Tab-separated table of C-alpha atoms in Angstrom:
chain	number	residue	atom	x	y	z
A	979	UNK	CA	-4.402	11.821	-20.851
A	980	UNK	CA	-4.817	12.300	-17.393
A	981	UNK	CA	-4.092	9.052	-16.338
A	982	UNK	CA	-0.635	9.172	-17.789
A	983	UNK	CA	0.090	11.908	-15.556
A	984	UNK	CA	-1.184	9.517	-12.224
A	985	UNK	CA	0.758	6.462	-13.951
A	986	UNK	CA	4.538	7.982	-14.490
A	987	UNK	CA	8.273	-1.066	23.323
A	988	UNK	CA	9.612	-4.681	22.569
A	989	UNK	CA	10.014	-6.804	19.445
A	990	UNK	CA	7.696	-9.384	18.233
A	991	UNK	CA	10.214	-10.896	16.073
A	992	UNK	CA	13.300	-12.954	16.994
A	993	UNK	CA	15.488	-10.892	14.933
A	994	UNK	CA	14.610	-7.611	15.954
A	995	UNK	CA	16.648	-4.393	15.831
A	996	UNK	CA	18.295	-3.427	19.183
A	997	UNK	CA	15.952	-0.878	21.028
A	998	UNK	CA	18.401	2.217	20.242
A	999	UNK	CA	19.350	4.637	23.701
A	1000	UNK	CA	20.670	7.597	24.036
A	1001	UNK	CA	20.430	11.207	23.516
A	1002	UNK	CA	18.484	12.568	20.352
A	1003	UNK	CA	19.068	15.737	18.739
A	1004	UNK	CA	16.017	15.569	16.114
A	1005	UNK	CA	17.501	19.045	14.083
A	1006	UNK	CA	20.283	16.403	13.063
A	1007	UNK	CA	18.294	13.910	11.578
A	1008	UNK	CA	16.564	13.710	8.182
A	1009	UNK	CA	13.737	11.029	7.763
A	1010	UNK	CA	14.150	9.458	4.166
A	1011	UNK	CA	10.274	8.283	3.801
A	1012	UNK	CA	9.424	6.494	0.242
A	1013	UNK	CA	6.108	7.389	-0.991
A	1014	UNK	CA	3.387	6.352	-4.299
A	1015	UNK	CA	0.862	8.531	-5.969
A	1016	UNK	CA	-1.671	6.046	-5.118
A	1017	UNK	CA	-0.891	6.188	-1.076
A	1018	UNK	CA	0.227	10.113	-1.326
A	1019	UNK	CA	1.543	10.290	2.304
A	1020	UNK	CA	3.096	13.589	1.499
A	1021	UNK	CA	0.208	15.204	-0.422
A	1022	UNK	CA	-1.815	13.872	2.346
A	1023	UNK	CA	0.720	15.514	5.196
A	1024	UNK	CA	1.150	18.556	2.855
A	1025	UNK	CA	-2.673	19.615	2.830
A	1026	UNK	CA	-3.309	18.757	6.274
A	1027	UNK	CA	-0.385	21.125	7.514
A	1028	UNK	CA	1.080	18.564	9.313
A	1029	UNK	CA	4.615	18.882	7.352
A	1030	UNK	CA	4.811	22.575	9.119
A	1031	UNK	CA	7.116	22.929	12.035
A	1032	UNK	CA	9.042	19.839	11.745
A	1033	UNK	CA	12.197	19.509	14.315
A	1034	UNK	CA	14.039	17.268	12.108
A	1035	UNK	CA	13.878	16.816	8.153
A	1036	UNK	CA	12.085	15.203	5.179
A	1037	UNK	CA	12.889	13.826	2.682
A	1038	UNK	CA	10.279	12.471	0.191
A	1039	UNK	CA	10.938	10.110	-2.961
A	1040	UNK	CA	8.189	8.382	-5.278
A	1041	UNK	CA	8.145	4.842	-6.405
A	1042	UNK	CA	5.581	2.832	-8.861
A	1043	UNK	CA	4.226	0.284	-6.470
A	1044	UNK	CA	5.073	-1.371	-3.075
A	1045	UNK	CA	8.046	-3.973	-4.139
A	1046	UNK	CA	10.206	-1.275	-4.863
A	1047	UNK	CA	9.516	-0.131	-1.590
A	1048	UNK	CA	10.662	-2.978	0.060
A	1049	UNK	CA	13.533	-2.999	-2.227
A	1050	UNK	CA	14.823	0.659	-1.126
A	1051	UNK	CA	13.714	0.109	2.791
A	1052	UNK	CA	15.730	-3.252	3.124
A	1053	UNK	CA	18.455	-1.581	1.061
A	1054	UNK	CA	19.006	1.272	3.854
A	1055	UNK	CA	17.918	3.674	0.738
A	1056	UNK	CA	15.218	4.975	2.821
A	1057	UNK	CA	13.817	4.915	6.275
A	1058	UNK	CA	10.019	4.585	6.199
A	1059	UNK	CA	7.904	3.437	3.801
A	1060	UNK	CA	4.022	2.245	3.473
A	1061	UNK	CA	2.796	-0.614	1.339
A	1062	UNK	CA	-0.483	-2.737	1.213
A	1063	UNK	CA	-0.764	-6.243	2.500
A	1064	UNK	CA	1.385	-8.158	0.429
A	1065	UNK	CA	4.903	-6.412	-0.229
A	1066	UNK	CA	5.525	-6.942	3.432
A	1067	UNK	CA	4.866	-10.865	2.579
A	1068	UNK	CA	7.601	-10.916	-0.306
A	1069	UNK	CA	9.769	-9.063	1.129
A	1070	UNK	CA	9.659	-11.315	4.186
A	1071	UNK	CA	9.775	-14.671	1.714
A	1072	UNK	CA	12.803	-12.526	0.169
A	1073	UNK	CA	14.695	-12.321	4.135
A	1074	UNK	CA	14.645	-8.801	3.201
A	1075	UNK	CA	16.593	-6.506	6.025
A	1076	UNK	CA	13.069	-4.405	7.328
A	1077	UNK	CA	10.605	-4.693	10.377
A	1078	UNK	CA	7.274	-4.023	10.147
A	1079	UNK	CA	6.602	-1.149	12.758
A	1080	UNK	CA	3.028	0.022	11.985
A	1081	UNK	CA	-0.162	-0.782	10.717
A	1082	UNK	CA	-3.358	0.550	9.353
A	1083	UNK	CA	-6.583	-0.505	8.181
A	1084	UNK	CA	-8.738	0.128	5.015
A	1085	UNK	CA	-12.129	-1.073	3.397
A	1086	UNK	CA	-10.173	-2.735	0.557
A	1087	UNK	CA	-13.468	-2.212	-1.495
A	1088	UNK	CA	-10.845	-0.042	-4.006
A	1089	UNK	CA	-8.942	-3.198	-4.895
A	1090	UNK	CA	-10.505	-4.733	-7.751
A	1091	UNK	CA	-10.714	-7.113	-10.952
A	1092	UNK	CA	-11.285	-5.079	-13.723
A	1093	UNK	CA	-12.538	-5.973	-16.969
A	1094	UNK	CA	-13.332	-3.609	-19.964
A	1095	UNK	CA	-17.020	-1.766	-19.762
A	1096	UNK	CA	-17.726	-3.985	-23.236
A	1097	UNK	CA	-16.528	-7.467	-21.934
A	1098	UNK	CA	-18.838	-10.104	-21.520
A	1099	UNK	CA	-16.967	-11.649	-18.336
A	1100	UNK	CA	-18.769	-11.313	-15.390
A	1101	UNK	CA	-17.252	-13.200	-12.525
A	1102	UNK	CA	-14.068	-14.635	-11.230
A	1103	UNK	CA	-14.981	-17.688	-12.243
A	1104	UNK	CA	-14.969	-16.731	-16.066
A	1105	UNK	CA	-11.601	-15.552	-15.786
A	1106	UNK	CA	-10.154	-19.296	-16.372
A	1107	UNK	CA	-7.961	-19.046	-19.269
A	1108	UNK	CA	-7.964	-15.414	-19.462
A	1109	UNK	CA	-4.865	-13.154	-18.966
A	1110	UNK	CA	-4.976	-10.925	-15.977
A	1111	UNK	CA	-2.321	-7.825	-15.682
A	1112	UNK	CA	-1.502	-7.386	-12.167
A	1113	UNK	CA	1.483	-6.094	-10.343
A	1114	UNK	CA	3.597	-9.026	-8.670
A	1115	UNK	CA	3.986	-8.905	-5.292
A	1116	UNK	CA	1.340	-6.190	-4.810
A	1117	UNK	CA	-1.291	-6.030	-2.937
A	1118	UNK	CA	-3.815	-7.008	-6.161
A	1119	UNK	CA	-1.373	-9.569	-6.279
A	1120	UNK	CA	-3.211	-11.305	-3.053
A	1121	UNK	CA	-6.928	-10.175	-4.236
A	1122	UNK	CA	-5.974	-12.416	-7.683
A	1123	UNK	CA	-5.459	-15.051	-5.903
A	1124	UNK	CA	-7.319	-15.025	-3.215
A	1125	UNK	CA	-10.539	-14.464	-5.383
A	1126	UNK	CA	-9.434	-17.245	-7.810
A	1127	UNK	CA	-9.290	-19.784	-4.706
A	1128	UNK	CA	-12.763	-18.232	-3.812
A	1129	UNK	CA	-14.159	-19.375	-7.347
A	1130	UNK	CA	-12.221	-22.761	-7.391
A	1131	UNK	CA	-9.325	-21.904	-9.736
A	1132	UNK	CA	-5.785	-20.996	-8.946
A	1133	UNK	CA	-3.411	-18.684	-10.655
A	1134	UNK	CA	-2.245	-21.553	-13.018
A	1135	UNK	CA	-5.540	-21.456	-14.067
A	1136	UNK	CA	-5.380	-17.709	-15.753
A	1137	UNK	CA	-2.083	-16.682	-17.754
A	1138	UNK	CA	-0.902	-13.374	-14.875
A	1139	UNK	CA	0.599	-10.527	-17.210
A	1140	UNK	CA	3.265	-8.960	-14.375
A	1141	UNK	CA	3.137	-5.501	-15.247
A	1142	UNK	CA	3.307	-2.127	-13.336
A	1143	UNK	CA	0.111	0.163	-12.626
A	1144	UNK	CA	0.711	2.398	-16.025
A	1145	UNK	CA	0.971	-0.890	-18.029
A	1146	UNK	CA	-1.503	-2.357	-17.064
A	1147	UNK	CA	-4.007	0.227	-17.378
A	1148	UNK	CA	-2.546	0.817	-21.277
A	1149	UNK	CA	-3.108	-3.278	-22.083
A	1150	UNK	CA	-6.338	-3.264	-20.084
A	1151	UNK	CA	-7.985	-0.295	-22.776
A	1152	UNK	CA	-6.043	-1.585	-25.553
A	1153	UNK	CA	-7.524	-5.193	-24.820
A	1154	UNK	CA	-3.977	-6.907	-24.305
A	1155	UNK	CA	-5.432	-8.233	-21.273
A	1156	UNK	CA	-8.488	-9.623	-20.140
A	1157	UNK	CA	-8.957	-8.171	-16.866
A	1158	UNK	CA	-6.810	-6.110	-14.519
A	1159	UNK	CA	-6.205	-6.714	-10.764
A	1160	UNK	CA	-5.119	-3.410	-9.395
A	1161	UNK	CA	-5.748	-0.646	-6.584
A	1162	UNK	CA	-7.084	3.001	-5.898
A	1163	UNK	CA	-6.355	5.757	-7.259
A	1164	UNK	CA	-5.527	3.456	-10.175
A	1165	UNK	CA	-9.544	1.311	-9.793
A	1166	UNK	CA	-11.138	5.275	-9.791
A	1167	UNK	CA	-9.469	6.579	-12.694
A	1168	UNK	CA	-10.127	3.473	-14.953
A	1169	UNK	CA	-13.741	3.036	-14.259
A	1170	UNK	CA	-14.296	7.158	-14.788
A	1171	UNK	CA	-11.909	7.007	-17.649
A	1172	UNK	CA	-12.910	4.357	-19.682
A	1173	UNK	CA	-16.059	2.473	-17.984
A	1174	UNK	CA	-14.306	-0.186	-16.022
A	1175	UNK	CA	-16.276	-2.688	-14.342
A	1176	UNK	CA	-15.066	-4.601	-11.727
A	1177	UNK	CA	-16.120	-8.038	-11.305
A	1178	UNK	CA	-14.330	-8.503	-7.233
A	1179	UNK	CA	-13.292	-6.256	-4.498
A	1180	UNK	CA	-10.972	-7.274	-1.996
A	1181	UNK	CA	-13.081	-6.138	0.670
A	1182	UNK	CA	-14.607	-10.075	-0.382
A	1183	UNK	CA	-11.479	-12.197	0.333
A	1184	UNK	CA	-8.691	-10.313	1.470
A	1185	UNK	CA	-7.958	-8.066	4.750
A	1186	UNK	CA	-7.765	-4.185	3.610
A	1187	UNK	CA	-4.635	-3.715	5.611
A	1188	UNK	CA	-1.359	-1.159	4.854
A	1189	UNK	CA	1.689	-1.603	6.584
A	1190	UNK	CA	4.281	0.800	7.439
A	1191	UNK	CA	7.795	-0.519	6.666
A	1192	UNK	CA	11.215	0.583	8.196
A	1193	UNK	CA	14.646	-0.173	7.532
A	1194	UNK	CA	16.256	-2.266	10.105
A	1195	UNK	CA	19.078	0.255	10.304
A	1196	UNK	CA	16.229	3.146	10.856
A	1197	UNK	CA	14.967	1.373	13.959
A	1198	UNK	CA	17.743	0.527	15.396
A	1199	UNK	CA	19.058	4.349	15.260
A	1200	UNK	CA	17.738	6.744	18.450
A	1201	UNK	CA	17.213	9.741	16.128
A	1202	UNK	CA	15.239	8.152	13.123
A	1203	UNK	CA	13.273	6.173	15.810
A	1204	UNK	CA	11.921	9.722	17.433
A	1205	UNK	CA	11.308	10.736	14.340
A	1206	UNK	CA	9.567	7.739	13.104
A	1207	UNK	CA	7.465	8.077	16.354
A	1208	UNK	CA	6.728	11.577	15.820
A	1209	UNK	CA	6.069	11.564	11.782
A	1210	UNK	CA	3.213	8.519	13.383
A	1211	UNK	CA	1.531	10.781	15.534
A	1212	UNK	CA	1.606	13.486	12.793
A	1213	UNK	CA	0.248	10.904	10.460
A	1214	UNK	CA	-2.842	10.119	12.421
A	1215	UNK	CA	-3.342	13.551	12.233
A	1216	UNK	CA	-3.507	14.086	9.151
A	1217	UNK	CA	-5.764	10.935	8.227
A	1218	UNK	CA	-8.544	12.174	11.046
A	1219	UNK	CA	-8.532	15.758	8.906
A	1220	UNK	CA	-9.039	14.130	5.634
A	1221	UNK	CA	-12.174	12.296	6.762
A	1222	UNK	CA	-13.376	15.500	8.527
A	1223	UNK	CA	-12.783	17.382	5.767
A	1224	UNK	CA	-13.205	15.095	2.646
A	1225	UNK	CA	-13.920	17.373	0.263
A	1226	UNK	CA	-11.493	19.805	0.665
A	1227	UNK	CA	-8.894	16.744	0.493
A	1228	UNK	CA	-10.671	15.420	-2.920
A	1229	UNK	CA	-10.148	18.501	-4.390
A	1230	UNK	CA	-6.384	18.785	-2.728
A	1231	UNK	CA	-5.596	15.864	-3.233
A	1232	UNK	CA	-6.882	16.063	-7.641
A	1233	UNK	CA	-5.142	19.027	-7.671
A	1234	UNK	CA	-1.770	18.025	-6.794
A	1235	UNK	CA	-1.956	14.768	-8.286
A	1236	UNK	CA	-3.465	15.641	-11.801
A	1237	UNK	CA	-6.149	13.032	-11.642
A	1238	UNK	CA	-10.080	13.871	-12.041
A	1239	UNK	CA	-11.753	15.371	-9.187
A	1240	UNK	CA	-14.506	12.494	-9.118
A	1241	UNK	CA	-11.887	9.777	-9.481
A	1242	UNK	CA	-10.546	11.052	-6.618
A	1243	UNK	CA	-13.573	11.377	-4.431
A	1244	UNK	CA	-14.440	7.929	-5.038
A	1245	UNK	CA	-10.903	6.836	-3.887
A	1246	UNK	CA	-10.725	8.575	-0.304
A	1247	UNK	CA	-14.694	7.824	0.280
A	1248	UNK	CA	-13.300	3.578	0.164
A	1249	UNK	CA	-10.031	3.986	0.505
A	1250	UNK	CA	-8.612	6.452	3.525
A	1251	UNK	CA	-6.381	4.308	5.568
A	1252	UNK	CA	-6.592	4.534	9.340
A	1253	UNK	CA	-3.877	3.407	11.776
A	1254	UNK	CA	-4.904	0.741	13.501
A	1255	UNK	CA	-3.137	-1.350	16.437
A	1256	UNK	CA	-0.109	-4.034	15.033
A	1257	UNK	CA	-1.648	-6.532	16.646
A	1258	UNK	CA	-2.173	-10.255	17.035
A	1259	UNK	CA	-5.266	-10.374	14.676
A	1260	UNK	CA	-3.681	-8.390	12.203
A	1261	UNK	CA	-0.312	-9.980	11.959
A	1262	UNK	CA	-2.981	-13.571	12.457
A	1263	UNK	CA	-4.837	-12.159	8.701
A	1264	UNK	CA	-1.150	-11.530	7.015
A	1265	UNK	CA	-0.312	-15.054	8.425
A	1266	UNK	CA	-3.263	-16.551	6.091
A	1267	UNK	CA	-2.041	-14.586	3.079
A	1268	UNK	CA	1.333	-15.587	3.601
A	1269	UNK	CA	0.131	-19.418	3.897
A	1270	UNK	CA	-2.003	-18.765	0.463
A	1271	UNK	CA	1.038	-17.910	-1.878
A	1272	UNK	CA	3.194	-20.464	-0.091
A	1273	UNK	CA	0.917	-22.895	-0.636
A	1274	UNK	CA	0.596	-21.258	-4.400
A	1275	UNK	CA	4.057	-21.827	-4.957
A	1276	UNK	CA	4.322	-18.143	-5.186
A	1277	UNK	CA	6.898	-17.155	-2.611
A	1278	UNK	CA	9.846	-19.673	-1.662
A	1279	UNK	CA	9.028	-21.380	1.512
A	1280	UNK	CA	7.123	-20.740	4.633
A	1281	UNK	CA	7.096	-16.720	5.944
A	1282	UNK	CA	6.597	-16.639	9.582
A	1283	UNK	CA	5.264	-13.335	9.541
A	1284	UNK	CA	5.671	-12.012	12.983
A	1285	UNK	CA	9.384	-12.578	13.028
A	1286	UNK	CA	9.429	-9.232	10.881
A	1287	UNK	CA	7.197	-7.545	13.327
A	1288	UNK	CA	8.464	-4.669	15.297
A	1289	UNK	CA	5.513	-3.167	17.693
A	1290	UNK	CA	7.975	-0.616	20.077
A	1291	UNK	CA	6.269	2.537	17.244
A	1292	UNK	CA	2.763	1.099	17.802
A	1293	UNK	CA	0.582	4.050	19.071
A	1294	UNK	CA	-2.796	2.218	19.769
C-alpha cells in the first residue's frame, strides 16, 4: 500500500545560549538536521539544488512526528530540527534544553479531523464520546483541542487514542477509531486513499505556524551557528522554487517519497511553509496555545513561551 511506504542578534529568552565568537572554519563542521516525510526538508533542499556546494556538511536523519524531534534536539542528538506549532509547547512544558530560532508560516488548511467517507459524523460537535487517534504533543494535538473548545466540549469529552501517523491511519480504515486528527502529507493520502472527509481544518482555530528548533549546544557553538544561518538562507530558497515551480516539486517530491502524485499536489498547494519573521505576534499566537493545554491540564504548569525564543538566526 502506498501509504505504508509514507507511514514507516540577541535573545528573547532569559536563558538564552551565549552569542558564540570567534573564528569559523565551516569545512569542519557537520550540521546534524532531523527531518519527517511529512515536512521533507531534505527532499525539498534536494530537488531545489540547494544541497549542492555546501562549505560544511549534512547530515540528515528521519523521525515519525515532531516530539521525537524535540526529544533528539534537547538531547544534543541533533542540531536543527522543524516541527509544527505544538512540539515546541511540550517541549517547553518539558524544560527541554532547545531555543526556538526560526519560524515559518502555513495555511494550516492540511490539518484536519478526519472521519471515514461512510460515517455519519459531521461536525466537531458530534465527536462527544467518540475516540479520536491523534498524535500527542503534535501539532493535531492543538487542532483537537482547539476545535473541541470551538464546539463547547473539551478533550475529556472524547476518549484521545495517542498513536503515531501510521497507526492512526491503520485504526482510522479499520474503524478502531472514530475520527483522526492528523496533518499533510498524512490528510492527502487518506482522503485519496480511502475517501476521508474531514469535518475541521486548523486553518479555523489554530495558527498554521512551523518552528525551527535548535539544540542549545548548536547555538551556542560559532560553527553550527554559520551554518544554521546559512542552511536558513538556503532554505528560503528552496521554498520560493517550490511555489514557482509546483509541479515539478509534486512530481519530485511523489517520486522520492512513494506517495500518489495527486496526494501530493494537494499537500504543497495548502501546505508549503514560508519563513516568516519570529516575531512578537507569532510567539503572542503560541502564547494562546500554550495557555489552552495548560488550562486543559495537558502540559504541567504555565509555559512562558518566549523564554525559549532565540531571534539572533531570524532573517526577516
Amino acid at each position: 500500500m502506498v501509504a505504508a511506504a509514507v507511514f514507516a542578534t540577541a535573545a528573547c529568552g532569559d536563558e538564552a545560549a551565549p552569542t558564540p565568537s570567534g573564528p569559523v572554519d565551516l569545512n569542519t563542521v557537520t550540521l546534524k538536521v532531523g527531518d519527517q516525510k511529512a515536512i521533507s526538508i531534505e527532499v525539498l533542499m534536494r530537488a531545489s539544488g540547494q544541497l549542492e556546494n555546501l562549505p560544511y556538511k549534512i547530515e540528515f536523519s528521519t523521525f515519525t512526528a515532531g516530539p521525537p524531534l524535540i526529544e533528539a534536539a534537547g538531547a544534543g542528538g541533533i542540531d536543527l530540527a522543524q516541527t509544527g506549532n505544538t512540539p515546541v509547547i511540550f517541549g517547553a512544558a518539558a524544560n527541554a534544553d532547545i531555543k526556538i530560532v526560526g519560524a515559518l508560516a502555513a495555511t494550516g488548511k492540511g490539518d484536519a479531523i478526519l472521519v471515514g467517507k461512510d460515517s455519519t459524523i459531521g461536525s466537531v460537535a458530534d465527536l462527544k464520546g467518540k475516540k479520536v487517534a491523534v498524535t500527542k504533543g503534535s501539532s493535531a494535538n492543538a487542532n483537537l483541542l482547539l476545535q473541541l473548545q470551538k464546539a463547547g466540549l473539551g478533550l475529556d469529552d472524547v476518549e484521545p487514542i495517542y498513536l503515531a501517523p501510521a497507526d492512526g491511519y491503520a485504526s482510522l480504515t479499520r474503524g478502531d477509531v472514530d475520527a483522526w486528527a492528523v496533518w499533510d502529507p498524512y490528510t492527502a493520502i487518506a482522503e485519496k486513499e480511502v475517501g476521508a472527509k474531514s469535518i475541521a481544518s486548523a486553518d479555523q482555530a489554530a495558527n498554521g505556524y512551523n518552528f525551527w528548533v535548535a539544540s542549545n549546544q548548536s547555538v551556542g557553538d560559532a560553527g553550527k551557528s554559520a551554518a544554521i544561518r546559512d542552511f536558513f538562507t538556503r532554505y528560503a530558497a528552496a521554498t520560493k522554487w517550490s511555489s514557482d515551480n509546483l509541479d515539478l516539486w509534486s512530481s519530485k517530491y511523489a517520486e522520492l517519497t512513494s506517495i500518489p502524485v495527486d496526494a501530493s499536489r494537494i499537500t504543497w498547494t495548502r501546505s508549503i511553509k514560508e519563513p516568516v519573521a519570529l516575531d512578537d505576534q507569532v510567539v503572542a499566537s503560541e502564547q494562546e496555545i500554550a495557555d489552552a493545554f495548560t488550562e486543559a491540564g495537558a502540559i504541567p504548569g504555565k509555559v512562558t513561551f518566549s523564554d525559549f525564543v532565540d531571534n539572533r538566526f531570524d532573517q526577516q
